[in-house]
CSV table of C-alpha atoms and ligand atoms in Angstrom, one decimal:
chain,number,residue,atom,x,y,z
A,1477,MET,CA,136.7,230.2,129.4
A,1478,LYS,CA,134.2,231.7,127.0
A,1479,ARG,CA,135.8,229.7,124.1
A,1480,MET,CA,135.7,226.3,126.0
A,1481,GLY,CA,131.7,227.1,126.9
A,1482,SER,CA,131.0,227.6,123.0
A,1483,LYS,CA,132.9,224.7,122.2
A,1484,GLN,CA,131.0,222.6,124.8
A,1485,VAL,CA,127.6,223.7,123.3
A,1486,LEU,CA,128.6,222.9,119.7
A,1487,VAL,CA,129.3,219.0,120.4
A,1488,PRO,CA,126.1,218.3,121.7
A,1489,THR,CA,124.5,220.3,118.7
A,1490,VAL,CA,126.4,218.7,115.8
A,1491,SER,CA,125.7,215.4,117.7
A,1492,CYS,CA,122.3,216.0,117.4
A,1493,LEU,CA,122.3,217.0,113.8
A,1494,LEU,CA,124.2,213.7,113.0
A,1495,LEU,CA,121.6,211.7,114.4
A,1496,LEU,CA,118.7,213.6,112.9
A,1497,PHE,CA,120.6,213.0,109.6
A,1498,CYS,CA,121.1,209.5,110.4
A,1499,LEU,CA,117.6,208.7,111.0
A,1500,GLY,CA,116.6,210.6,108.0
A,1501,CYS,CA,118.7,208.2,105.9
A,1502,LYS,CA,117.6,205.3,107.8
A,1503,CYS,CA,113.8,206.5,107.0
A,1504,LEU,CA,114.9,207.1,103.5
A,1505,ALA,CA,116.2,203.6,103.0
A,1506,LEU,CA,113.4,201.8,104.5
A,1507,GLU,CA,111.1,203.8,102.1
A,1508,LEU,CA,113.3,202.4,99.3
A,1509,GLU,CA,113.3,199.1,100.2
A,1510,ALA,CA,109.4,199.0,100.7
A,1511,THR,CA,109.2,200.0,96.9
A,1512,GLN,CA,111.8,198.4,95.6
A,1513,THR,CA,111.0,194.8,93.4
A,1514,ALA,CA,113.5,192.3,92.8
A,1515,THR,CA,113.1,190.5,89.2
A,1516,LEU,CA,114.8,187.1,88.6
A,1517,LYS,CA,115.0,185.7,85.2
A,1518,VAL,CA,115.2,181.9,85.0
A,1519,ASP,CA,116.1,180.6,81.5
A,1520,ALA,CA,114.6,177.0,81.5
A,1521,SER,CA,114.7,176.2,78.0
A,1522,SER,CA,116.5,173.0,77.0
A,1523,GLN,CA,119.4,174.7,75.3
A,1524,LEU,CA,120.4,176.2,78.4
A,1525,ALA,CA,119.2,173.3,80.8
A,1526,ARG,CA,122.0,171.1,82.5
A,1527,LYS,CA,121.1,167.5,83.6
A,1528,ILE,CA,122.0,167.0,87.3
A,1529,PRO,CA,123.8,163.8,87.3
A,1530,ASP,CA,122.4,160.9,89.1
A,1531,THR,CA,125.8,160.2,91.3
A,1532,LEU,CA,125.5,164.0,92.9
A,1533,PHE,CA,123.6,162.8,96.2
A,1534,GLY,CA,125.6,160.2,98.1
A,1535,MET,CA,126.6,159.8,101.5
A,1536,PHE,CA,130.2,160.6,103.1
A,1537,PHE,CA,130.7,158.4,105.6
A,1538,GLU,CA,133.5,158.4,108.0
A,1539,GLU,CA,134.6,156.2,111.1
A,1540,ILE,CA,134.1,159.1,113.7
A,1541,ASN,CA,132.5,158.5,116.8
A,1542,HIS,CA,132.1,154.7,116.4
A,1543,ALA,CA,130.0,155.1,113.3
A,1544,GLY,CA,131.7,152.1,111.9
A,1545,ALA,CA,133.0,150.2,114.9
A,1546,GLY,CA,130.1,150.3,117.6
A,1547,GLY,CA,128.0,151.7,114.9
A,1548,ILE,CA,126.7,150.0,111.3
A,1549,TRP,CA,129.3,147.2,111.6
A,1550,ALA,CA,127.4,144.6,114.0
A,1551,GLU,CA,130.4,143.2,116.0
A,1552,LEU,CA,129.6,143.7,119.7
A,1553,VAL,CA,132.8,142.9,121.1
A,1554,SER,CA,135.2,146.0,121.4
A,1555,ASN,CA,139.0,145.3,121.4
A,1556,ARG,CA,138.5,141.6,120.5
A,1557,GLY,CA,141.9,140.7,120.3
A,1558,PHE,CA,143.3,142.7,123.0
A,1559,GLU,CA,145.6,144.8,120.7
A,1560,ALA,CA,144.3,148.3,121.8
A,1561,GLY,CA,147.4,149.0,123.5
A,1562,GLY,CA,150.0,148.4,120.4
A,1563,LEU,CA,152.4,145.8,121.1
A,1564,HIS,CA,153.1,146.4,124.3
A,1565,THR,CA,152.7,143.9,127.1
A,1566,PRO,CA,150.9,144.1,129.4
A,1567,SER,CA,148.9,146.0,126.9
A,1568,ASN,CA,145.7,147.8,127.2
A,1569,ILE,CA,142.6,145.3,127.5
A,1570,ASP,CA,140.0,148.0,128.1
A,1571,PRO,CA,137.0,147.9,128.0
A,1572,TRP,CA,137.5,144.1,129.1
A,1573,SER,CA,137.3,143.4,132.9
A,1574,ILE,CA,137.4,140.9,135.2
A,1575,ILE,CA,134.8,138.9,136.9
A,1576,GLY,CA,136.0,138.0,140.4
A,1577,ASP,CA,138.9,139.8,142.6
A,1578,ASP,CA,142.7,139.8,142.8
A,1579,ALA,CA,142.7,136.6,145.2
A,1580,SER,CA,140.7,134.5,142.7
A,1581,ILE,CA,141.8,135.6,139.0
A,1582,PHE,CA,144.9,137.3,137.7
A,1583,VAL,CA,144.8,138.6,133.9
A,1584,VAL,CA,147.5,139.9,131.6
A,1585,THR,CA,148.3,140.1,127.9
A,1586,ASP,CA,151.6,138.5,126.2
A,1587,ARG,CA,152.8,137.8,122.7
A,1588,THR,CA,151.7,134.3,122.3
A,1589,SER,CA,148.8,134.5,120.0
A,1590,CYS,CA,148.4,132.2,116.9
A,1591,PHE,CA,148.3,135.1,114.7
A,1592,SER,CA,151.5,137.1,113.5
A,1593,ARG,CA,150.3,140.3,112.7
A,1594,ASN,CA,148.4,140.8,115.8
A,1595,ILE,CA,150.3,138.7,118.4
A,1596,ILE,CA,148.7,139.9,121.6
A,1597,ALA,CA,146.7,137.5,123.7
A,1598,LEU,CA,145.1,137.5,127.0
A,1599,ARG,CA,146.4,134.9,129.6
A,1600,MET,CA,143.8,134.1,132.3
A,1601,GLU,CA,145.2,132.5,135.3
A,1602,VAL,CA,142.1,131.0,137.8
A,1603,LEU,CA,144.0,131.1,141.3
A,1604,CYS,CA,140.9,130.1,143.5
A,1605,ASP,CA,140.5,126.4,144.5
A,1606,GLU,CA,137.0,126.8,145.7
A,1607,CYS,CA,135.6,129.5,143.2
A,1608,PRO,CA,132.5,131.7,143.9
A,1609,ALA,CA,129.5,130.2,142.8
A,1610,GLY,CA,129.3,131.6,138.7
A,1611,GLY,CA,133.2,131.0,138.9
A,1612,VAL,CA,135.5,134.0,137.8
A,1613,GLY,CA,136.6,135.3,134.5
A,1614,ILE,CA,136.5,138.3,132.1
A,1615,TYR,CA,133.7,140.4,130.8
A,1616,ASN,CA,133.2,142.8,127.7
A,1617,PRO,CA,130.7,145.2,127.6
A,1618,GLY,CA,131.0,146.1,124.0
A,1619,PHE,CA,130.4,149.8,122.7
A,1620,TRP,CA,128.5,151.1,125.6
A,1621,GLY,CA,126.9,147.7,126.4
A,1622,MET,CA,125.4,145.2,124.0
A,1623,ASN,CA,121.9,145.5,122.8
A,1624,ILE,CA,120.8,141.6,123.4
A,1625,GLU,CA,117.3,140.9,122.1
A,1626,ASP,CA,114.9,138.2,123.2
A,1627,GLY,CA,114.7,135.3,120.9
A,1628,LYS,CA,117.8,136.6,118.8
A,1629,SER,CA,120.6,134.3,117.9
A,1630,TYR,CA,124.4,135.5,118.3
A,1631,ASN,CA,127.4,133.7,116.8
A,1632,LEU,CA,130.3,133.3,119.1
A,1633,VAL,CA,134.0,132.8,117.8
A,1634,MET,CA,137.1,132.9,120.1
A,1635,TYR,CA,140.5,131.1,120.0
A,1636,VAL,CA,141.3,129.5,123.2
A,1637,LYS,CA,144.3,127.3,124.5
A,1638,SER,CA,145.0,125.6,128.0
A,1639,ALA,CA,147.4,123.3,128.8
A,1640,GLU,CA,144.7,121.2,130.6
A,1641,ALA,CA,141.1,120.4,129.8
A,1642,ALA,CA,138.5,122.9,131.3
A,1643,ASP,CA,135.0,123.8,130.9
A,1644,LEU,CA,134.3,127.4,130.3
A,1645,THR,CA,131.0,129.1,130.7
A,1646,VAL,CA,130.0,131.8,128.1
A,1647,SER,CA,127.4,133.8,128.7
A,1648,LEU,CA,125.4,137.1,128.0
A,1649,ALA,CA,124.2,139.0,131.2
A,1650,SER,CA,123.1,142.5,132.4
A,1651,SER,CA,125.9,144.7,133.2
A,1652,ASP,CA,126.0,143.7,136.7
A,1653,GLY,CA,125.9,140.2,136.0
A,1654,LEU,CA,123.0,139.5,137.8
A,1655,GLN,CA,120.7,138.6,134.7
A,1656,LYS,CA,121.5,135.8,132.5
A,1657,LEU,CA,120.2,136.2,128.9
A,1658,ALA,CA,122.1,133.0,127.2
A,1659,SER,CA,124.5,130.8,128.9
A,1660,VAL,CA,126.7,127.7,127.4
A,1661,THR,CA,129.1,125.6,128.3
A,1662,VAL,CA,132.3,125.5,126.5
A,1663,PRO,CA,134.6,122.4,126.8
A,1664,VAL,CA,138.4,123.5,126.1
A,1665,ALA,CA,140.6,120.3,125.5
A,1666,GLY,CA,143.9,120.4,126.9
A,1667,THR,CA,146.8,120.8,124.2
A,1668,SER,CA,149.6,123.2,123.7
A,1669,ASN,CA,147.9,124.3,120.6
A,1670,TRP,CA,145.0,127.0,119.8
A,1671,THR,CA,141.8,126.2,119.1
A,1672,LYS,CA,138.9,128.0,117.3
A,1673,VAL,CA,135.6,127.6,119.3
A,1674,GLU,CA,132.5,128.7,117.5
A,1675,GLN,CA,129.3,128.6,119.3
A,1676,LYS,CA,125.6,130.1,119.0
A,1677,LEU,CA,123.8,131.6,121.8
A,1678,ILE,CA,120.3,132.5,121.8
A,1679,ALA,CA,118.8,135.0,124.2
A,1680,LYS,CA,116.0,134.6,126.2
A,1681,GLY,CA,115.5,137.9,127.5
A,1682,THR,CA,116.3,141.6,126.3
A,1683,ASN,CA,118.8,143.8,127.6
A,1684,ARG,CA,120.0,146.9,125.8
A,1685,THR,CA,123.2,147.2,128.0
A,1686,SER,CA,124.4,143.8,128.7
A,1687,ARG,CA,128.1,142.2,128.5
A,1688,LEU,CA,129.6,139.0,126.9
A,1689,GLN,CA,131.1,136.9,130.3
A,1690,ILE,CA,133.8,134.0,130.2
A,1691,THR,CA,134.0,132.4,133.4
A,1692,SER,CA,135.5,129.6,134.6
A,1693,ASN,CA,135.4,127.3,138.3
A,1694,LYS,CA,138.8,125.7,137.5
A,1695,LYS,CA,142.3,126.6,138.7
A,1696,GLY,CA,144.5,126.7,136.1
A,1697,VAL,CA,145.3,129.1,133.1
A,1698,VAL,CA,143.7,129.6,129.7
A,1699,TRP,CA,144.6,132.0,127.0
A,1700,PHE,CA,142.1,134.1,124.5
A,1701,ASP,CA,142.2,135.6,121.3
A,1702,GLN,CA,140.1,137.2,118.8
A,1703,VAL,CA,136.6,136.8,120.9
A,1704,SER,CA,134.0,138.2,118.3
A,1705,LEU,CA,130.3,138.1,119.0
A,1706,MET,CA,128.0,139.1,116.0
A,1707,PRO,CA,124.3,138.8,115.7
A,1708,SER,CA,123.0,136.0,113.5
A,1709,ASP,CA,121.0,138.4,111.4
A,1710,THR,CA,122.7,140.8,109.7
A,1711,PHE,CA,121.9,142.8,106.4
A,1712,LYS,CA,122.4,140.4,103.7
A,1713,GLY,CA,124.3,138.5,106.1
A,1714,HIS,CA,127.2,141.0,105.3
A,1715,GLY,CA,128.1,141.9,108.9
A,1716,PHE,CA,126.1,145.2,109.1
A,1717,ARG,CA,122.9,146.2,111.3
A,1718,THR,CA,119.9,145.5,109.5
A,1719,GLU,CA,118.0,148.3,110.8
A,1720,LEU,CA,120.5,151.2,110.5
A,1721,ILE,CA,121.4,149.8,106.8
A,1722,SER,CA,117.9,150.0,105.9
A,1723,MET,CA,118.0,153.6,107.2
A,1724,LEU,CA,120.6,154.4,104.8
A,1725,LEU,CA,118.7,152.6,101.6
A,1726,ASP,CA,116.3,155.1,102.5
A,1727,LEU,CA,118.6,157.8,101.6
A,1728,LYS,CA,119.0,156.3,98.3
A,1729,PRO,CA,122.4,157.1,98.1
A,1730,ARG,CA,124.2,156.8,94.9
A,1731,PHE,CA,127.6,157.1,96.1
A,1732,LEU,CA,129.4,156.1,99.3
A,1733,ARG,CA,132.4,157.9,100.4
A,1734,PHE,CA,134.6,155.6,103.0
A,1735,PRO,CA,136.1,155.0,105.3
A,1736,GLY,CA,136.8,159.0,106.3
A,1737,GLY,CA,138.8,161.8,105.8
A,1738,CYS,CA,140.8,162.3,108.9
A,1739,PHE,CA,140.4,159.0,109.8
A,1740,VAL,CA,142.4,157.9,106.7
A,1741,GLU,CA,145.2,160.5,107.5
A,1742,GLY,CA,146.0,159.9,111.1
A,1743,GLU,CA,147.3,162.5,113.3
A,1744,TRP,CA,150.5,161.0,112.7
A,1745,LEU,CA,151.1,158.6,109.5
A,1746,ARG,CA,152.1,155.9,111.8
A,1747,ASN,CA,148.3,155.5,112.9
A,1748,ALA,CA,147.0,156.3,109.5
A,1749,PHE,CA,144.2,153.8,108.2
A,1750,ARG,CA,146.3,151.3,105.9
A,1751,TRP,CA,143.7,149.6,103.5
A,1752,ARG,CA,145.9,146.7,103.0
A,1753,GLU,CA,145.8,145.8,106.8
A,1754,SER,CA,142.4,145.7,106.8
A,1755,ILE,CA,141.7,143.0,104.3
A,1756,GLY,CA,142.0,139.3,104.6
A,1757,PRO,CA,140.5,136.7,107.5
A,1758,TRP,CA,139.4,139.4,110.2
A,1759,GLU,CA,141.1,137.3,112.9
A,1760,GLU,CA,144.5,138.1,111.1
A,1761,ARG,CA,143.9,141.8,110.8
A,1762,PRO,CA,146.2,143.8,113.0
A,1763,GLY,CA,144.0,146.7,113.8
A,1764,HIS,CA,145.0,150.5,114.6
A,1765,PHE,CA,144.6,153.3,117.1
A,1766,GLY,CA,143.0,156.1,115.1
A,1767,ASP,CA,144.9,158.9,116.7
A,1768,VAL,CA,142.7,161.8,115.3
A,1769,TRP,CA,139.4,160.6,116.7
A,1770,HIS,CA,141.2,158.7,119.5
A,1771,TYR,CA,139.9,155.5,119.4
A,1772,TRP,CA,140.7,151.7,118.7
A,1773,THR,CA,139.5,149.9,115.8
A,1774,ASP,CA,139.9,146.3,115.1
A,1775,ASP,CA,139.1,146.7,111.4
A,1776,GLY,CA,136.6,144.0,111.1
A,1777,LEU,CA,134.9,146.8,108.8
A,1778,GLY,CA,137.8,147.0,106.3
A,1779,TYR,CA,138.3,147.8,102.7
A,1780,TYR,CA,136.4,144.6,101.1
A,1781,GLU,CA,133.6,145.4,103.8
A,1782,PHE,CA,133.1,149.0,102.6
A,1783,LEU,CA,133.1,147.8,98.8
A,1784,GLN,CA,130.5,145.2,100.0
A,1785,LEU,CA,128.4,147.7,101.6
A,1786,SER,CA,128.5,150.1,98.3
A,1787,GLU,CA,127.3,147.2,96.0
A,1788,ASP,CA,124.4,146.4,98.9
A,1789,LEU,CA,123.2,150.0,98.9
A,1790,GLY,CA,123.4,150.4,94.9
A,1791,ALA,CA,126.0,153.2,95.7
A,1792,ALA,CA,129.2,153.7,93.7
A,1793,PRO,CA,132.3,153.4,95.9
A,1794,ILE,CA,134.4,156.4,96.5
A,1795,TRP,CA,137.2,155.3,98.3
A,1796,VAL,CA,139.6,157.4,100.2
A,1797,PHE,CA,143.2,156.3,100.6
A,1798,ASN,CA,146.3,157.8,102.4
A,1799,ASN,CA,149.0,159.5,99.8
A,1800,GLU,CA,151.5,159.7,102.8
A,1801,SER,CA,150.1,162.7,104.4
A,1802,ALA,CA,149.1,163.0,107.8
A,1803,THR,CA,147.4,166.1,109.7
A,1804,MET,CA,150.3,166.9,111.5
A,1805,MET,CA,152.1,167.6,108.1
A,1806,LYS,CA,149.8,170.3,107.4
A,1807,LEU,CA,150.4,172.2,111.0
A,1808,VAL,CA,154.1,173.7,109.2
A,1809,PRO,CA,154.3,177.4,110.4
A,1810,LEU,CA,152.8,179.5,107.6
A,1811,PRO,CA,154.6,182.5,106.3
A,1812,LEU,CA,152.8,185.6,108.0
A,1813,PRO,CA,150.9,187.3,105.0
A,1814,LEU,CA,149.3,183.7,104.8
A,1815,LEU,CA,147.7,183.5,108.4
B,2850,NAG,C1,119.5,145.8,132.3
B,2850,NAG,O1,120.2,145.3,133.5
B,2850,NAG,C2,120.3,146.5,134.3
B,2850,NAG,C3,121.4,146.2,135.1
B,2850,NAG,O2,121.7,144.8,135.6
B,2850,NAG,C4,119.0,146.5,135.0
B,2850,NAG,O3,118.9,148.0,135.8
B,2850,NAG,C5,117.6,146.8,133.9
B,2850,NAG,O4,116.5,146.9,134.5
B,2850,NAG,C6,117.8,145.7,132.8
B,2850,NAG,N1,117.0,145.9,131.7
B,2850,NAG,C7,115.6,145.2,131.3
B,2850,NAG,C8,115.0,145.5,130.6
B,2850,NAG,O5,115.5,144.0,131.9
B,2851,NAG,C1,148.9,121.0,116.9
B,2851,NAG,O1,148.8,121.6,115.5
B,2851,NAG,C2,150.1,120.8,115.0
B,2851,NAG,C3,150.1,121.9,113.7
B,2851,NAG,O2,148.6,122.1,113.3
B,2851,NAG,C4,149.5,119.3,114.7
B,2851,NAG,O3,150.8,118.8,113.9
B,2851,NAG,C5,149.6,118.9,116.3
B,2851,NAG,O4,149.1,117.4,116.0
B,2851,NAG,C6,148.5,119.6,117.0
B,2851,NAG,N1,148.6,119.1,118.3
B,2851,NAG,C7,147.7,119.0,119.0
B,2851,NAG,C8,147.9,118.3,120.4
B,2851,NAG,O5,146.6,118.8,118.9
B,2852,NAG,C1,149.4,164.1,98.9
B,2852,NAG,O1,148.0,165.1,98.6
B,2852,NAG,C2,148.3,166.5,99.5
B,2852,NAG,C3,147.0,167.1,99.3
B,2852,NAG,O2,146.3,167.0,98.1
B,2852,NAG,C4,149.2,167.0,98.5
B,2852,NAG,O3,149.6,168.3,99.3
B,2852,NAG,C5,150.6,166.1,98.6
B,2852,NAG,O4,151.4,166.5,97.8
B,2852,NAG,C6,150.2,164.6,98.2
B,2852,NAG,N1,151.3,163.7,98.4
B,2852,NAG,C7,151.8,163.1,97.4
B,2852,NAG,C8,153.0,162.1,98.2
B,2852,NAG,O5,151.4,162.8,96.5
């Protein structure tokens, strides 16, 4: 009992002494810090100086969070070729949607496109004899709505096919379809061939969350493919958004790294960015699903366009390509000591 007692006294005493010792050390350390001075000698003599290369500062661009498609690239239509679901039919046409209801319109994708590397097309069947005023059809809200501005002009390009002649109405409208900012009638001749339609639309109002609408009042079937809407005014006419590129110019980049890192790899190789498939006429590019950042790109912004951008920025191009390595390949189990 007595021994236990003395032990009980000893413990708090030792603790107190330790505490005092530590406090003492801390004070000593603070005093030392207060009196310490550091001297940094910089030898800037020309013998030792090293010139910073002009190309040290530049930009690392990555197609991530729509930095390219829906970002610096001015294309307003998202999933313009209806290819986002891959080769499957019916395919994923998101974010396209219908105007009208199931009783008045029926849309489905098939493989009837005139483009061999992106063969999915949209088949739109108008079912109504007496269609509602304004017609029925399809719309595309772009990337979070299209920024349509008063007085600006927009170039529409699309490929259509219809066995019978029909008049299509192409318009730029607010997200609820009520406010019409521009509207044109596009006559489609009845042939078994695909026809390229080019049309200019001039906005007579501004709405930042607009959509592109294609409607019809006539019963029948019309096919669509590669529907593109670009502002007429892009940076140097090269397809980039003027206001964003002027900000990039202000950064005075001396190099441009593109089109990304993980974006180039793909989680799986089959989804990697293939530069060869991103060149040539935009209508014929297959596009691809970037499975690392989880969205589809039509690849209208491709290898050539990035080189053009580098030139326009006065920046050296640093092109990242895939050497047949995908993210999943790196996820092999590591031996324990390495973990
Ligand atoms: C744009 O359209 C939306 C949806 O119809 C509407 O609520 C908004 O007021 C419009 N904005 C302008 C500036 O007209
Ligand atoms: C369809 O296209 C083919 C090949 O370009 C052409 O020979 C033919 O005349 C076209 N037919 C029509 C109806 O335009
Ligand atoms: C590709 O690059 C990775 C990372 O540097 C490397 O581990 C791999 O060996 C390269 N593959 C080929 C086929 O060169």
